Amino acid sequence: MLVPVTESPFAVLTLIAAPAVFTNASSVLTLGTGNRLARVVDRTRVIAREMEASAGKDDKPHLWVPHLDRLEKRGTLLLRAMRAFYAAIGFFAAASLVAVLGASLTASEYHLPFRAIAWISFASGAAGFIALVIGCVFVVNETRLALQSMTEEAHLAKKRSS
């Protein structure tokens, strides 16, 4: 037997709490992604300085060019991830606000606005979820590139030491 939303405080709480939890998750992912982006910027500066310092002295600066290219790709992926996470935060915040508005209309006689608000809340939540997943895909791809760079840098370091 289905219980109407107006008779179940848990349904209203879920409509409001779920977007809030997703908003928090998106915020944490955004913070972590920002830190990763800062590390990419720092690593790019270190490699650029190394290449500049060894210009003319060493014939190996060209070995770092693929790393710089990969760092550029990583930065782009992280920026896209941050955009997606910020979009998710906005969508989830909108879903929370619309859910509160919808909850306030549950006891009213305005059934048409209630249904429209319910659909808007659902659409906002779904868009936020999609943006969250897209951001995670970007971060996973960036992690793959980071691991590839780490492996190549370890190989280069081993070559230099022998």
CSV table of C-alpha atoms in Angstrom, one decimal:
chain,number,residue,atom,x,y,z
A,1,MET,CA,0.0,0.0,0.0
A,2,LEU,CA,1.4,3.4,-1.0
A,3,VAL,CA,1.5,6.1,1.6
A,4,PRO,CA,1.0,9.7,0.3
A,5,VAL,CA,3.8,12.1,0.8
A,6,THR,CA,1.7,14.2,3.0
A,7,GLU,CA,1.3,11.3,5.5
A,8,SER,CA,4.9,10.3,5.6
A,9,PRO,CA,7.5,12.6,7.3
A,10,PHE,CA,10.2,10.3,6.0
A,11,ALA,CA,9.3,10.9,2.4
A,12,VAL,CA,9.6,14.7,2.8
A,13,LEU,CA,12.8,14.3,4.8
A,14,THR,CA,14.3,12.1,2.0
A,15,LEU,CA,13.3,14.6,-0.7
A,16,ILE,CA,15.2,17.2,1.2
A,17,ALA,CA,18.1,15.2,2.7
A,18,ALA,CA,19.2,13.3,-0.4
A,19,PRO,CA,20.1,16.4,-2.5
A,20,ALA,CA,21.9,17.8,0.6
A,21,VAL,CA,24.0,14.7,1.0
A,22,PHE,CA,24.9,14.7,-2.7
A,23,THR,CA,25.7,18.5,-2.5
A,24,ASN,CA,28.1,17.6,0.3
A,25,ALA,CA,29.7,14.8,-1.7
A,26,SER,CA,30.1,17.1,-4.7
A,27,SER,CA,31.7,19.8,-2.5
A,28,VAL,CA,34.3,17.3,-1.1
A,29,LEU,CA,35.1,16.1,-4.6
A,30,THR,CA,35.5,19.7,-5.8
A,31,LEU,CA,37.9,20.4,-3.0
A,32,GLY,CA,40.0,17.3,-3.8
A,33,THR,CA,40.0,18.1,-7.5
A,34,GLY,CA,41.1,21.7,-6.8
A,35,ASN,CA,44.0,20.2,-4.8
A,36,ARG,CA,44.9,17.9,-7.6
A,37,LEU,CA,44.9,20.8,-10.1
A,38,ALA,CA,47.2,22.7,-7.8
A,39,ARG,CA,49.6,19.8,-7.8
A,40,VAL,CA,49.5,19.6,-11.6
A,41,VAL,CA,50.4,23.3,-11.8
A,42,ASP,CA,53.3,22.8,-9.3
A,43,ARG,CA,54.6,19.8,-11.2
A,44,THR,CA,54.4,21.7,-14.5
A,45,ARG,CA,56.5,24.5,-13.0
A,46,VAL,CA,59.1,22.1,-11.7
A,47,ILE,CA,59.5,20.3,-15.0
A,48,ALA,CA,59.6,23.6,-16.9
A,49,ARG,CA,62.4,24.9,-14.6
A,50,GLU,CA,64.3,21.6,-15.0
A,51,MET,CA,64.1,21.9,-18.8
A,52,GLU,CA,65.2,25.5,-18.7
A,53,ALA,CA,68.1,24.8,-16.4
A,54,SER,CA,69.3,21.9,-18.5
A,55,ALA,CA,68.9,23.7,-21.8
A,56,GLY,CA,72.2,23.4,-23.7
A,57,LYS,CA,73.8,21.2,-21.1
A,58,ASP,CA,71.8,18.0,-21.5
A,59,ASP,CA,70.4,16.3,-24.5
A,60,LYS,CA,67.4,15.0,-22.6
A,61,PRO,CA,65.0,17.9,-22.2
A,62,HIS,CA,63.0,16.4,-25.1
A,63,LEU,CA,62.2,13.5,-22.8
A,64,TRP,CA,60.2,15.8,-20.6
A,65,VAL,CA,58.0,17.1,-23.4
A,66,PRO,CA,55.6,14.2,-23.3
A,67,HIS,CA,55.2,14.8,-19.5
A,68,LEU,CA,54.4,18.4,-20.1
A,69,ASP,CA,51.8,17.4,-22.7
A,70,ARG,CA,50.3,14.9,-20.3
A,71,LEU,CA,50.2,17.5,-17.5
A,72,GLU,CA,48.3,19.8,-19.8
A,73,LYS,CA,45.8,17.1,-20.5
A,74,ARG,CA,45.5,16.4,-16.8
A,75,GLY,CA,44.9,20.0,-16.1
A,76,THR,CA,42.2,20.1,-18.7
A,77,LEU,CA,40.5,17.0,-17.3
A,78,LEU,CA,40.6,18.4,-13.8
A,79,LEU,CA,39.1,21.7,-14.9
A,80,ARG,CA,36.3,19.8,-16.6
A,81,ALA,CA,35.8,17.7,-13.5
A,82,MET,CA,35.6,20.8,-11.4
A,83,ARG,CA,33.0,22.4,-13.7
A,84,ALA,CA,30.9,19.2,-13.5
A,85,PHE,CA,31.2,19.1,-9.7
A,86,TYR,CA,30.2,22.8,-9.4
A,87,ALA,CA,27.3,22.1,-11.8
A,88,ALA,CA,26.3,19.1,-9.6
A,89,ILE,CA,26.4,21.4,-6.5
A,90,GLY,CA,24.1,23.9,-8.2
A,91,PHE,CA,21.7,21.3,-9.4
A,92,PHE,CA,21.5,19.5,-6.0
A,93,ALA,CA,21.1,22.9,-4.2
A,94,ALA,CA,18.3,23.7,-6.6
A,95,ALA,CA,16.7,20.3,-6.0
A,96,SER,CA,16.8,20.9,-2.2
A,97,LEU,CA,15.2,24.3,-2.5
A,98,VAL,CA,12.5,23.1,-4.9
A,99,ALA,CA,11.9,20.1,-2.6
A,100,VAL,CA,11.3,22.4,0.4
A,101,LEU,CA,8.9,24.4,-1.7
A,102,GLY,CA,7.1,21.2,-2.8
A,103,ALA,CA,6.9,20.0,0.7
A,104,SER,CA,5.2,23.2,1.7
A,105,LEU,CA,2.6,22.6,-1.0
A,106,THR,CA,1.8,19.0,0.0
A,107,ALA,CA,-1.0,20.1,2.4
A,108,SER,CA,-2.4,22.6,0.0
A,109,GLU,CA,-5.1,22.3,-2.6
A,110,TYR,CA,-2.6,23.3,-5.4
A,111,HIS,CA,-2.1,19.9,-7.0
A,112,LEU,CA,-0.8,21.1,-10.4
A,113,PRO,CA,2.0,23.3,-9.0
A,114,PHE,CA,2.9,20.4,-6.6
A,115,ARG,CA,3.3,18.0,-9.5
A,116,ALA,CA,5.3,20.5,-11.5
A,117,ILE,CA,7.6,21.2,-8.6
A,118,ALA,CA,8.1,17.5,-8.0
A,119,TRP,CA,9.2,17.1,-11.6
A,120,ILE,CA,11.5,20.1,-11.4
A,121,SER,CA,13.0,18.7,-8.2
A,122,PHE,CA,13.5,15.3,-9.8
A,123,ALA,CA,15.0,16.8,-13.0
A,124,SER,CA,17.4,19.0,-10.9
A,125,GLY,CA,18.5,16.0,-8.8
A,126,ALA,CA,18.9,13.8,-11.9
A,127,ALA,CA,21.0,16.5,-13.6
A,128,GLY,CA,23.1,16.9,-10.5
A,129,PHE,CA,23.7,13.1,-10.4
A,130,ILE,CA,24.7,13.0,-14.0
A,131,ALA,CA,27.1,15.9,-13.5
A,132,LEU,CA,28.6,14.1,-10.5
A,133,VAL,CA,29.2,11.0,-12.5
A,134,ILE,CA,30.7,12.9,-15.4
A,135,GLY,CA,33.1,14.7,-13.0
A,136,CYS,CA,34.1,11.4,-11.5
A,137,VAL,CA,34.8,10.0,-15.0
A,138,PHE,CA,37.1,13.0,-15.7
A,139,VAL,CA,38.9,12.4,-12.4
A,140,VAL,CA,39.4,8.7,-13.1
A,141,ASN,CA,40.9,9.6,-16.5
A,142,GLU,CA,43.2,12.1,-14.9
A,143,THR,CA,44.3,9.5,-12.4
A,144,ARG,CA,45.2,7.2,-15.2
A,145,LEU,CA,47.4,9.9,-16.9
A,146,ALA,CA,49.0,10.6,-13.5
A,147,LEU,CA,49.9,7.0,-13.0
A,148,GLN,CA,51.3,6.8,-16.6
A,149,SER,CA,53.5,9.9,-15.9
A,150,MET,CA,54.7,8.5,-12.6
A,151,THR,CA,55.7,5.2,-14.3
A,152,GLU,CA,57.6,7.0,-17.0
A,153,GLU,CA,59.3,9.4,-14.5
A,154,ALA,CA,60.4,6.4,-12.5
A,155,HIS,CA,61.8,4.8,-15.6
A,156,LEU,CA,63.7,8.0,-16.5
A,157,ALA,CA,65.1,8.3,-13.0
A,158,LYS,CA,66.3,4.7,-13.1
A,159,LYS,CA,68.0,5.4,-16.5
A,160,ARG,CA,69.7,8.5,-15.1
A,161,SER,CA,71.1,6.7,-12.1
A,162,SER,CA,72.6,3.9,-14.1
